[in-house]
Coordinates of C-alpha atoms in Angstrom, one line a residue:
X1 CA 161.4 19.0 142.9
X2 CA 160.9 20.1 139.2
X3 CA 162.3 23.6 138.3
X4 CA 160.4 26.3 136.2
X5 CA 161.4 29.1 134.3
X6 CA 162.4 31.8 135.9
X7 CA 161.7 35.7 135.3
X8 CA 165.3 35.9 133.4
X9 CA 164.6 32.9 130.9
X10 CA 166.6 30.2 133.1
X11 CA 165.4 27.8 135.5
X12 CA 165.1 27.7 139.2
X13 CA 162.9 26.1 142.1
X14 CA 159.1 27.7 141.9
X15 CA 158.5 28.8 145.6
X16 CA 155.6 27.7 147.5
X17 CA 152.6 30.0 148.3
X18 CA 153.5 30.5 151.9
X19 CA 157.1 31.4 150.6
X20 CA 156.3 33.8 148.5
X21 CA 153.3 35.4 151.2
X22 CA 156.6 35.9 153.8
X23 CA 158.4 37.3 150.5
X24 CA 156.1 39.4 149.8
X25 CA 155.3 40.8 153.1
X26 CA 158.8 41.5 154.0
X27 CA 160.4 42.7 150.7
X28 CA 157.4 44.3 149.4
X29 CA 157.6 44.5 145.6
X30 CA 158.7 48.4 144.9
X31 CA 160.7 49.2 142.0
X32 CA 160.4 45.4 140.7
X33 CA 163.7 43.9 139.3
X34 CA 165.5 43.5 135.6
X35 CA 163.4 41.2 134.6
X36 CA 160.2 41.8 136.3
X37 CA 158.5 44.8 136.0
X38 CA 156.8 45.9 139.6
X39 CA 153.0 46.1 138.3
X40 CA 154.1 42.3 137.0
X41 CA 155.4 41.2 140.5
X42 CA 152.3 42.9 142.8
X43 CA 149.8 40.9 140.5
X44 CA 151.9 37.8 141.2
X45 CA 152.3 38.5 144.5
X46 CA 148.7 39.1 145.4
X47 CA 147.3 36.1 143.4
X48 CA 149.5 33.9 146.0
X49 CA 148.3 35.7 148.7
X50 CA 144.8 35.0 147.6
X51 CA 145.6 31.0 147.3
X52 CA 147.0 31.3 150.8
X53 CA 143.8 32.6 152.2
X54 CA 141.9 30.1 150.1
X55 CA 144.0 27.4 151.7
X56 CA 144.1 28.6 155.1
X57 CA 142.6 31.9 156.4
X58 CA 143.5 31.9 159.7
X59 CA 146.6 30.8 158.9
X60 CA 147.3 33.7 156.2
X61 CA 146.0 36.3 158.6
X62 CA 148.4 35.1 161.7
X63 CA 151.4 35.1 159.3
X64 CA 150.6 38.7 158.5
X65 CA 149.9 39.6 162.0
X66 CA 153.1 37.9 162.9
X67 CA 155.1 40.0 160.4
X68 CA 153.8 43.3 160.6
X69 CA 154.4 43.1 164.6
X70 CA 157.8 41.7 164.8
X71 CA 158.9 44.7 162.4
X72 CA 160.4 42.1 160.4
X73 CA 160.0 44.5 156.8
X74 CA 161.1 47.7 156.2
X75 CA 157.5 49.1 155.1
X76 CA 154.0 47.8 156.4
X77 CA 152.5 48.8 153.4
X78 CA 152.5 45.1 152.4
X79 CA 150.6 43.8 155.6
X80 CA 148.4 46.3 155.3
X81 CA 147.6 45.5 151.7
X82 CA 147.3 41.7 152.8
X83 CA 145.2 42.1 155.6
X84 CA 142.7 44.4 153.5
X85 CA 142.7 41.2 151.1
X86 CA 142.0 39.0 154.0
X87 CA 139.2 41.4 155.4
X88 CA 137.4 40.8 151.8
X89 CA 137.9 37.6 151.7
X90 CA 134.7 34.7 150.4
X91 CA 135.0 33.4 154.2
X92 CA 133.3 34.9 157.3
X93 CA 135.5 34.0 159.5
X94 CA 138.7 34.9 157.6
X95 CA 137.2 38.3 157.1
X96 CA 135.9 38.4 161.0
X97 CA 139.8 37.3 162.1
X98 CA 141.5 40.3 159.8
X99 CA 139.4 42.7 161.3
X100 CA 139.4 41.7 164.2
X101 CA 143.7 41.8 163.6
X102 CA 143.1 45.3 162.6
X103 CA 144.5 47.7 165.6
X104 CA 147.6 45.3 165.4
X105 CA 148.8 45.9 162.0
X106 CA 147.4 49.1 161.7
X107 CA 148.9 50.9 164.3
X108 CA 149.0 54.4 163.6
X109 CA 146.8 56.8 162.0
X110 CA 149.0 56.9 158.7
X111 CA 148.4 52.8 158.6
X112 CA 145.0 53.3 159.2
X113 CA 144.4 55.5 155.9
X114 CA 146.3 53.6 154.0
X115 CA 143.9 50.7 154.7
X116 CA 141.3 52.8 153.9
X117 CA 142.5 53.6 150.9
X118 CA 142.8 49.5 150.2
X119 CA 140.0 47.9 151.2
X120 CA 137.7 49.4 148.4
X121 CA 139.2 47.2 146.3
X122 CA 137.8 43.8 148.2
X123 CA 134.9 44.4 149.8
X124 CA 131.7 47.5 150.7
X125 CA 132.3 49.2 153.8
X126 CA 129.5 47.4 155.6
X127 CA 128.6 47.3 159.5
X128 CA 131.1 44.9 160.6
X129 CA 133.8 46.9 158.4
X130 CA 132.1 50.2 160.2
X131 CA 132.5 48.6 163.5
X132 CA 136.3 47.7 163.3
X133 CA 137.1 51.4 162.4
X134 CA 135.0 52.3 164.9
X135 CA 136.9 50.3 167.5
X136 CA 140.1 51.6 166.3
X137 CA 139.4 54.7 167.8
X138 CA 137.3 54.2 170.7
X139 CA 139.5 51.3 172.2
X140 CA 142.6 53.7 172.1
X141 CA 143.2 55.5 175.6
X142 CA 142.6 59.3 175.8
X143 CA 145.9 60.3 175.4
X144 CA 147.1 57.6 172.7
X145 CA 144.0 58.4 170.5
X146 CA 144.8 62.6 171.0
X147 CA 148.3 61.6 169.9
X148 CA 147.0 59.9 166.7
X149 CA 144.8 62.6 165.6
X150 CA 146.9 65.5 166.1
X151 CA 150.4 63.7 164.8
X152 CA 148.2 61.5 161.6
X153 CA 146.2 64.1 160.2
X154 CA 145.5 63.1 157.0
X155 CA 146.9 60.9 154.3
X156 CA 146.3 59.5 150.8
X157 CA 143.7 61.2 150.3
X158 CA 142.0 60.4 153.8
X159 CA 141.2 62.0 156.9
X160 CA 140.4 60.9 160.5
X161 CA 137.6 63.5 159.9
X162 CA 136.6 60.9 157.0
X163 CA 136.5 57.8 158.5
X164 CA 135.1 59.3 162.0
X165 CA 131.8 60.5 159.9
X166 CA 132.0 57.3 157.7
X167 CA 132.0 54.8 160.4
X168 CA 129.9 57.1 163.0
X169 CA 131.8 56.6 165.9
X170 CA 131.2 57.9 169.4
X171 CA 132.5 57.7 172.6
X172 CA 132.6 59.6 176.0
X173 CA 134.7 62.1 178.1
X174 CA 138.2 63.3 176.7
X175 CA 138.2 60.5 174.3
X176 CA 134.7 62.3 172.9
X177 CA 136.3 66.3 172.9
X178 CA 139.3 64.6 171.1
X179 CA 136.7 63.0 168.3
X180 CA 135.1 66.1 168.1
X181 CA 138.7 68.3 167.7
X182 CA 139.3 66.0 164.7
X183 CA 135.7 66.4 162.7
X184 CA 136.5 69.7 163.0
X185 CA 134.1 71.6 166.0
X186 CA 137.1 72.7 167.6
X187 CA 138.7 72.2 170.9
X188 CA 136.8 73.2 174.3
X189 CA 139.1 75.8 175.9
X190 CA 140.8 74.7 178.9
X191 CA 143.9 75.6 181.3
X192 CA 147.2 74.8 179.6
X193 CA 147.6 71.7 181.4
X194 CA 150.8 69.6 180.1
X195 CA 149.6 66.6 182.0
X196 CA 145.8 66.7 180.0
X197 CA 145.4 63.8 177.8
X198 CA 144.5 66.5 175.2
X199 CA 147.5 68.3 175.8
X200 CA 149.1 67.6 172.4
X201 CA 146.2 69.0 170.6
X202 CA 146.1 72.3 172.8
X203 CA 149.7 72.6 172.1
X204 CA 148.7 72.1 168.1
X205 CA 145.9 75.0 168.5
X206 CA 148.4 77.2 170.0
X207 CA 151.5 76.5 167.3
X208 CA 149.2 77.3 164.6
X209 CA 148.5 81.0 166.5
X210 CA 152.4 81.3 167.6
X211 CA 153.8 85.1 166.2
X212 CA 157.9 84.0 166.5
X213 CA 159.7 81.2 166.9
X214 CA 160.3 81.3 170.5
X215 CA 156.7 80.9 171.1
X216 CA 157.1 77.5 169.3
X217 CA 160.4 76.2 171.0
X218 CA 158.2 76.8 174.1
X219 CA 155.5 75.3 173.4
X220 CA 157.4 72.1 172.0
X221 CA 159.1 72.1 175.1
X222 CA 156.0 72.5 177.4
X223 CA 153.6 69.7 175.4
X224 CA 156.4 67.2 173.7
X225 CA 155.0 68.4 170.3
X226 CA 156.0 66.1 167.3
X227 CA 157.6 68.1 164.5
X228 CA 154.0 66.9 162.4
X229 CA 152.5 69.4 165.1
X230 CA 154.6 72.3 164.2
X231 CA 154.1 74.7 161.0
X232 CA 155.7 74.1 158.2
X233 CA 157.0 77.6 158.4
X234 CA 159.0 77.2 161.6
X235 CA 160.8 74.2 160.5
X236 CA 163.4 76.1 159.0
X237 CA 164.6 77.5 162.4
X238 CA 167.7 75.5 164.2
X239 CA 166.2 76.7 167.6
X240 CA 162.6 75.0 166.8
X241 CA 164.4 71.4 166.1
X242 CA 166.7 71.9 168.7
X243 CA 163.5 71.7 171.2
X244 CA 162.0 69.1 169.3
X245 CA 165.0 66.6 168.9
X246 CA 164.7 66.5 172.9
X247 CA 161.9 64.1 173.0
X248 CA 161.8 62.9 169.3
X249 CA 161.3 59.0 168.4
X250 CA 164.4 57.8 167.4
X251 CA 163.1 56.6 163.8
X252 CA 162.3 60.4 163.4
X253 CA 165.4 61.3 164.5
X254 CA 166.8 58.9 161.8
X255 CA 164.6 60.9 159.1
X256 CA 165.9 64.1 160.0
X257 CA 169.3 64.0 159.8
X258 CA 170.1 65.5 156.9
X259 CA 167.5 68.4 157.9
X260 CA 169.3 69.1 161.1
X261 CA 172.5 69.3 159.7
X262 CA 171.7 71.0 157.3
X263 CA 170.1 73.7 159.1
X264 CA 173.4 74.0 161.2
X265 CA 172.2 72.6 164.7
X266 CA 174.4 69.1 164.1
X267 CA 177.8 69.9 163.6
X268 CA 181.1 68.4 165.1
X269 CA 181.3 68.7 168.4
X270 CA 178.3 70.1 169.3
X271 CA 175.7 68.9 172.1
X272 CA 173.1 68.4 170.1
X273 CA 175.3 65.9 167.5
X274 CA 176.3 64.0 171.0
X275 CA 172.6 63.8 171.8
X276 CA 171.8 62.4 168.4
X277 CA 175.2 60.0 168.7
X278 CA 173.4 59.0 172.4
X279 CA 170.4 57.9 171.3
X280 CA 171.8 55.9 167.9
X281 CA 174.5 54.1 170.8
X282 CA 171.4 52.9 173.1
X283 CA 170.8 49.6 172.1
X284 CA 167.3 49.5 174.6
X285 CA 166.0 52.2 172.7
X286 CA 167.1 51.0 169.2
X287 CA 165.0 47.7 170.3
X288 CA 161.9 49.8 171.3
X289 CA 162.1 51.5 168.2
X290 CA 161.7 49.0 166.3
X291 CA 163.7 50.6 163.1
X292 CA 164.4 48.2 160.8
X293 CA 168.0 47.6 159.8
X294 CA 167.1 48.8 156.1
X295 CA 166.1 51.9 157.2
X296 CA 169.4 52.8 159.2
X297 CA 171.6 51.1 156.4
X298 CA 169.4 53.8 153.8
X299 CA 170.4 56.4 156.4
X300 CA 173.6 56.0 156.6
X301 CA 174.1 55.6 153.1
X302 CA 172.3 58.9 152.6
X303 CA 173.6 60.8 155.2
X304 CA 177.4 60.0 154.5
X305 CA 176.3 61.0 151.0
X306 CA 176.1 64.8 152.1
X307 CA 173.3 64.8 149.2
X308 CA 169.5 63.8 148.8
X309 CA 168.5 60.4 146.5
X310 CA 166.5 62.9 145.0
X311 CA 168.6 65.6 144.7
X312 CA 167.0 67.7 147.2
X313 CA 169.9 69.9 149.3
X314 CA 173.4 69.2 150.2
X315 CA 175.5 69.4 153.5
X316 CA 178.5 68.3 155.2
X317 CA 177.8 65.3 157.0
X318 CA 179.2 65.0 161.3
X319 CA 181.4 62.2 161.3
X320 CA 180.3 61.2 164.8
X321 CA 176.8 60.6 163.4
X322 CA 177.9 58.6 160.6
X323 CA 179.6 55.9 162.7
X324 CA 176.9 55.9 164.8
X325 CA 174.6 55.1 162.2
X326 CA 177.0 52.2 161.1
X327 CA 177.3 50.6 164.7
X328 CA 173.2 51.2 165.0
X329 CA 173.0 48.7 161.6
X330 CA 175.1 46.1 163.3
X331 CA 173.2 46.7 166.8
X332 CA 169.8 46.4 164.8
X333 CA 170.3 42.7 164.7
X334 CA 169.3 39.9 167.3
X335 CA 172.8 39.2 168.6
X336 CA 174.0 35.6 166.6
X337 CA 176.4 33.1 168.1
X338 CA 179.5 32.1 166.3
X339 CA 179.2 29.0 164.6
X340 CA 182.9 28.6 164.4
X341 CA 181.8 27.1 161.0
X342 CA 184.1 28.4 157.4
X343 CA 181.9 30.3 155.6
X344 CA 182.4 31.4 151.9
X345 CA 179.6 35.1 151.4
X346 CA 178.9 34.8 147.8
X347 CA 177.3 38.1 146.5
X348 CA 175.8 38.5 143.8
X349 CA 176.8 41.5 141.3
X350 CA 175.3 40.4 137.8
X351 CA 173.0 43.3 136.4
X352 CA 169.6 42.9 137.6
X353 CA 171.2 42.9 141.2
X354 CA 171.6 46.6 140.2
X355 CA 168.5 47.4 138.7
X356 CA 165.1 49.0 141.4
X357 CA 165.5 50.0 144.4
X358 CA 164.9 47.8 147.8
X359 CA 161.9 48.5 149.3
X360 CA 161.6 51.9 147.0
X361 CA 164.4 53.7 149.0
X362 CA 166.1 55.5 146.1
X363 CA 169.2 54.6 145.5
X364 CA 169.4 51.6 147.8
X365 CA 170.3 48.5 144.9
X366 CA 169.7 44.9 146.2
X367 CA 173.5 45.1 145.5
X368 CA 174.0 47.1 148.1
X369 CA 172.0 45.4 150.6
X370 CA 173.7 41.9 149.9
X371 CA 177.1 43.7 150.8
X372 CA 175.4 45.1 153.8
X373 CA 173.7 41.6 154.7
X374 CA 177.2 39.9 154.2
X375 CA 178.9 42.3 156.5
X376 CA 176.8 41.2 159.5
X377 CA 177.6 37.5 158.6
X378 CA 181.1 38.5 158.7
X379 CA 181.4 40.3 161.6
X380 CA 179.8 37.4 163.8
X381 CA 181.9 34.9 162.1
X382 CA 186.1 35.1 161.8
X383 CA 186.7 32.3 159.3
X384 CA 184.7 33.7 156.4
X385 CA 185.7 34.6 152.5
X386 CA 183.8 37.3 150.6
X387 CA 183.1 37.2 146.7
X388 CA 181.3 38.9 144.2
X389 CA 180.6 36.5 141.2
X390 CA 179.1 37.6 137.9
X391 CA 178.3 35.5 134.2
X392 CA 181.9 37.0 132.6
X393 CA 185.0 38.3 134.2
X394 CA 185.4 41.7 135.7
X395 CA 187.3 44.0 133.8
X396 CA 189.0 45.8 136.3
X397 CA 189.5 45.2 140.1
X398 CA 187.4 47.9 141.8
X399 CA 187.5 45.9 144.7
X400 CA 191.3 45.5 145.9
X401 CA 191.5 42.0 145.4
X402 CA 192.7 39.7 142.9
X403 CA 191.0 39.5 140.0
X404 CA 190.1 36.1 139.0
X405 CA 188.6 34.3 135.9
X406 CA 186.9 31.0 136.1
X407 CA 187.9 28.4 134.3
X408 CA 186.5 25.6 131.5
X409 CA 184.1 28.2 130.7
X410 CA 182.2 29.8 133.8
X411 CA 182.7 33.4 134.1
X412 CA 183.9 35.9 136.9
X413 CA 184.6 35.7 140.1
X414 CA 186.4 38.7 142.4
X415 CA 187.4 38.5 146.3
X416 CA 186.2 41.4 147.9
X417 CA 188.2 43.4 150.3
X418 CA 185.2 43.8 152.4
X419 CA 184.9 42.7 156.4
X420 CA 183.9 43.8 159.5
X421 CA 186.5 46.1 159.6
X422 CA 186.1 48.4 157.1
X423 CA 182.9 50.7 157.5
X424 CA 179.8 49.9 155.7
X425 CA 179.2 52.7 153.6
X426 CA 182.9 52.1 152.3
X427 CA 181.8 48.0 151.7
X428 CA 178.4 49.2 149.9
X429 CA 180.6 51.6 148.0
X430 CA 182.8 48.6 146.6
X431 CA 180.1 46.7 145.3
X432 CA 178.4 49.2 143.9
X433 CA 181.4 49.8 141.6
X434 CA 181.7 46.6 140.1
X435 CA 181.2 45.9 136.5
X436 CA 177.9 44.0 135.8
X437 CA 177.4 41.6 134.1
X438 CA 175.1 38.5 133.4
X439 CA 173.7 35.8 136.7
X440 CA 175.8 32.4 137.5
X441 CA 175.2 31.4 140.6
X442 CA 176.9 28.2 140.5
X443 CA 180.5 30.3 140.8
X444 CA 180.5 30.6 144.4
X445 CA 180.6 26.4 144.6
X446 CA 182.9 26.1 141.2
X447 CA 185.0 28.9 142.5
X448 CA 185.6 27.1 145.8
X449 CA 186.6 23.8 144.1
X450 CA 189.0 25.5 141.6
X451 CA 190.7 27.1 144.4
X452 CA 190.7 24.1 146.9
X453 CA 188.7 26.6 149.4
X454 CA 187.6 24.2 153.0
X455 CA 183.7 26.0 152.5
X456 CA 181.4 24.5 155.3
X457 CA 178.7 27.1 154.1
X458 CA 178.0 29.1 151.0
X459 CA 176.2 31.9 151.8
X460 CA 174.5 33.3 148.4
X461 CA 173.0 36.7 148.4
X462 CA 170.7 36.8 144.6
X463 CA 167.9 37.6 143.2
X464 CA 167.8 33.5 141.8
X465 CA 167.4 35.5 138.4
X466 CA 169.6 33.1 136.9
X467 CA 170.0 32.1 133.6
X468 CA 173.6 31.8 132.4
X469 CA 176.3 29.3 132.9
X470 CA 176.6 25.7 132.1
X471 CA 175.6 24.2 135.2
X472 CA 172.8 24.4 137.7
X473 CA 173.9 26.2 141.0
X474 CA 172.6 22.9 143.1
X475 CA 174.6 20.5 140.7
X476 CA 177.8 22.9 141.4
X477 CA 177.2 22.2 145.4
X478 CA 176.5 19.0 144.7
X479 CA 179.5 18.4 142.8
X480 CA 181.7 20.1 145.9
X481 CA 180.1 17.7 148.2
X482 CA 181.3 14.8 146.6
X483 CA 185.1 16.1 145.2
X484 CA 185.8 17.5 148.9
X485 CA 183.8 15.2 150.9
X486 CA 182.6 17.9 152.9
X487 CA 178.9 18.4 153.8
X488 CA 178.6 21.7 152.3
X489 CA 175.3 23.6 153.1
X490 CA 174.3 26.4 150.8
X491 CA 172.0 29.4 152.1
X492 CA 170.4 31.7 150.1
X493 CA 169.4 35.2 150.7
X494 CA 166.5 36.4 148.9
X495 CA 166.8 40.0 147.9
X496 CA 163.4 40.6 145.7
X497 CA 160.2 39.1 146.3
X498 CA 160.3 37.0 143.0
X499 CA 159.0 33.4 142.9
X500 CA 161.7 31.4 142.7
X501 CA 164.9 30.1 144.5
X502 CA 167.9 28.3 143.4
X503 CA 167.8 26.0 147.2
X504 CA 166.6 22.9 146.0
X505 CA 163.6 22.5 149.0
X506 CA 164.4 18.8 149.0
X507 CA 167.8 18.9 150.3
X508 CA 168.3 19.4 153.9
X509 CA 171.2 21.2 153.5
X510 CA 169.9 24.3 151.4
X511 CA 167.8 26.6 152.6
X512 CA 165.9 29.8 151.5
X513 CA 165.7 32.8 153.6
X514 CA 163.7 36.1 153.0
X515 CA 166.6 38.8 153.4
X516 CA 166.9 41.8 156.0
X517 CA 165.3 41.5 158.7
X518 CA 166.5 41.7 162.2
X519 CA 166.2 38.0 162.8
X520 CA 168.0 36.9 159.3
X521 CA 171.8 36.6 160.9
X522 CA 170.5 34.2 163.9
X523 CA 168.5 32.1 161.8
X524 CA 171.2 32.1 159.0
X525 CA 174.4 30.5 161.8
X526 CA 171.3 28.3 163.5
X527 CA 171.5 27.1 159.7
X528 CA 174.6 26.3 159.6
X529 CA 175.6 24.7 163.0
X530 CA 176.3 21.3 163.0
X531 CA 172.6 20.2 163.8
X532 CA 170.9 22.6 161.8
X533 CA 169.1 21.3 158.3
X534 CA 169.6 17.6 159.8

């Protein structure tokens, strides 16, 4: 396949349209990279997304069904932005088919709005668009659509009291006092029934009136309120979290870390830190969750931190808690078999690795999540080699290993003291204090020759913004293969949802991967085994 030229001035493989859909609806585009601004890379992104539905509707729309529900990204923001494109789309029954999708990628109120707040852009909000919202509501079950509108209030701008009067919706029973609670004519009074599917709105009404904040621990305790259906002004009591941590989602939980701690009620030791440590250790739960291991690796990285990205308060983190969070990352992922293959983890740690943020978490480089990425490689398989590679030599060896210079030429290359047993906050640490420098992604495969490493698989984590050294990263595996004689397959990780790749997709033995997601380590060793890419 011809190359093109990339976003950095060099040349890689042009992805396809359907690669660059799953790129884009698992990576998202926030923060862009070095050389693509994200205003630049959303434009891209939703002109392929726009030939995809051309090309195939139905297929487009299943793809972002399939997506969104697996949890595969961090964020659903992209589905949702997809499937608003697909609901405007020139065909009927594309447009029927993504509305018809709606209740599956939008799942909760806040997804809901920020469709809303989308599909302006592609289309009128005409009967069959009215009807869809409609459904939304009225197909929900009384105490599933009370839980929406009292935790998802309002967001971006919208209401449910918005959309309720814009799309006229009606139904019958509690599902109807629940409607009417959230247009505003109040709540019908009523015994303080726990077990009422309305229950979570009573216990709203009566937050809102509560004098002290023992009124509010008990009536969190009595109607398993959400902390969205507490005032803002008992939050800052350790008593009021303390009730509400009891029944609390486990992504919340995740969120509120920080808050908790720094309010006192987790500290070393105490019974609420163990109950936090209990639910991070239940891998069930972690799986009916469905956090995404990008959100616990941005946890633990600001939660060991003892500071906000953003500055916003400090505190001492509970160790406990922080390897919990660590062994929740590595439980995130679907469980891969060794390969017993020899793997060489190739990361890249040039300058626009560095530069945005992953899925807009502040702080979070696509540095850090190729570390992160590599770790779960490396702790599934036990003959493995970890680099960082650059376009010049390091200057100095933050890492603990060797420093090494390439020869005839090529730049840097540094082993990494990085593996499975050394925490991950402590790897992501490593890499982040490496030099940068410019992108030559054919070290991993040079590097490996000048040493005489045995590499069944090169595992390259990049954002294929390459542009500097004097050979093509596919010619350097190529040229492995044939000095070693050893069938050398080369995987690489996608860390920003640009449009190229340096995996030739004409080789069998390369392949491209969107990075991240849950499923990424098993697909990575099927890969790799001896039948995989044949």
């Amino acid at each position: 396949m011809p190359q093109s030229r990339n976003n950095a001035g060099g040349f890689a493989f042009a992805v396809d349209d359907w690669t660059r859909l799953d790129r884009f609806l698992v990576l998202g585009v926030e923060g862009g990279s070095y050389y693509a601004t994200e205003r630049r890379l959303t434009a891209e992104n939703a002109e392929a997304v726009r030939r995809c539905l051309h090309a195939d509707g139905p297929r487009t729309v299943a793809r972002i069904v399939a997506i969104s529900e697996e949890g595969r990204a961090l964020k659903n923001d992209p589905a949702i932005l997809a499937l608003a494109m697909a609901a405007g789309a020139a065909s009927p029954a594309t447009r029927a088919l993504a509305l018809a999708a709606l209740p599956r990628v939008c799942r909760t109120g806040t997804h809901l709005f920020r469709f809303a707040d989308a599909i302006g852009t592609f289309r009128g909000w005409g009967r069959a668009l009215r009807r869809a919202v409609g459904d939304w509501y009225t197909a929900k079950a009384p105490r599933e659509l009370a839980h929406q509108l009292g935790k998802y209030q309002s967001r971006g701008g919208w209401s449910h009291q918005d959309l309720l009067r814009l799309c006229h919706v009606r139904a019958t029973g509690s599902s109807n006092a629940a409607l009417r609670w959230a247009v505003g004519k109040g709540l019908e009074p009523g015994p303080e029934d726990a077990s009422s599917p309305l229950a979570i709105l009573a216990g709203y009404e009566a937050a809102k009136r509560a004098a002290a904040p023992g009124e509010v621990i008990r009536l969190v305790r009595k109607y398993g309120l959400p902390r969205e259906c507490v005032p803002t002004r008992w939050l800052t009591d350790p008593g009021v979290w303390e009730a509400l941590l009891v029944t609390m989602p486990l992504a919340a939980l995740v969120r509120n870390l920080a808050t908790m701690t720094r309010l006192g009620l987790l500290t070393p030791g105490s019974t609420a830190a163990a109950r936090v440590v209990s639910a991070l250790d239940d891998p069930e739960g972690l799986a009916r969750s469905r956090l995404h291991p990008i959100a616990l690796l941005a946890a633990l990285r600001t939660y060991a931190s003892g500071r906000g990205a953003r500055g916003q308060g400090v505190w001492t983190p509970v160790p406990e808690i922080v390897d919990a969070l660590d062994g929740a990352f590595y439980a995130a992922f679907r469980n891969a078999e060794p390969t017993r293959r020899r793997w060489l983890l190739a990361l890249d740690v040039s300058g626009s690795m560095a530069w945005g943020a992953i899925a807009g978490i502040p702080g979070l480089s696509a540095r850090d999540a190729a570390a992160a990425m590599a770790l779960v490689t490396a702790a599934t398989e036990a003959d493995h080699h970890v680099i960082g590679f650059t376009g010049r030599g390091f200057s100095a060896s933050s890492a603990g290993g060797s420093r090494y210079r390439a020869g005839a030429g090529h730049g840097g290359v540094e082993p990494l003291s990085i593996g499975p047993d050394r925490r991950l906050d402590d790897a992501i640490r490593i890499v982040s204090d490496l030099p940068m420098g410019p992108t030559d992604c054919s070290l991993p495969m040079l590097y490996a020759l000048e040493r005489k490493l045995a590499a069944d698989v090169f595992v390259v984590y990049t954002d294929s913004e390459t542009w500097h050294g004097a050979i093509h990263p596919v010619e350097a595996l190529r040229r492995y293969r044939d000095r070693t004689g050893i069938a050398a397959k080369l995987i690489v990780v996608g860390m920003v949802s640009s449009g190229f790749t340096i995996a030739d997709p004409d080789d069998a033995g390369m392949m491209d991967v969107v990075g991240f997601d849950a499923a990424v380590p098993q697909l990575i060793g099927l890969f790799a085994g001896p039948e995989g890419g044949t």
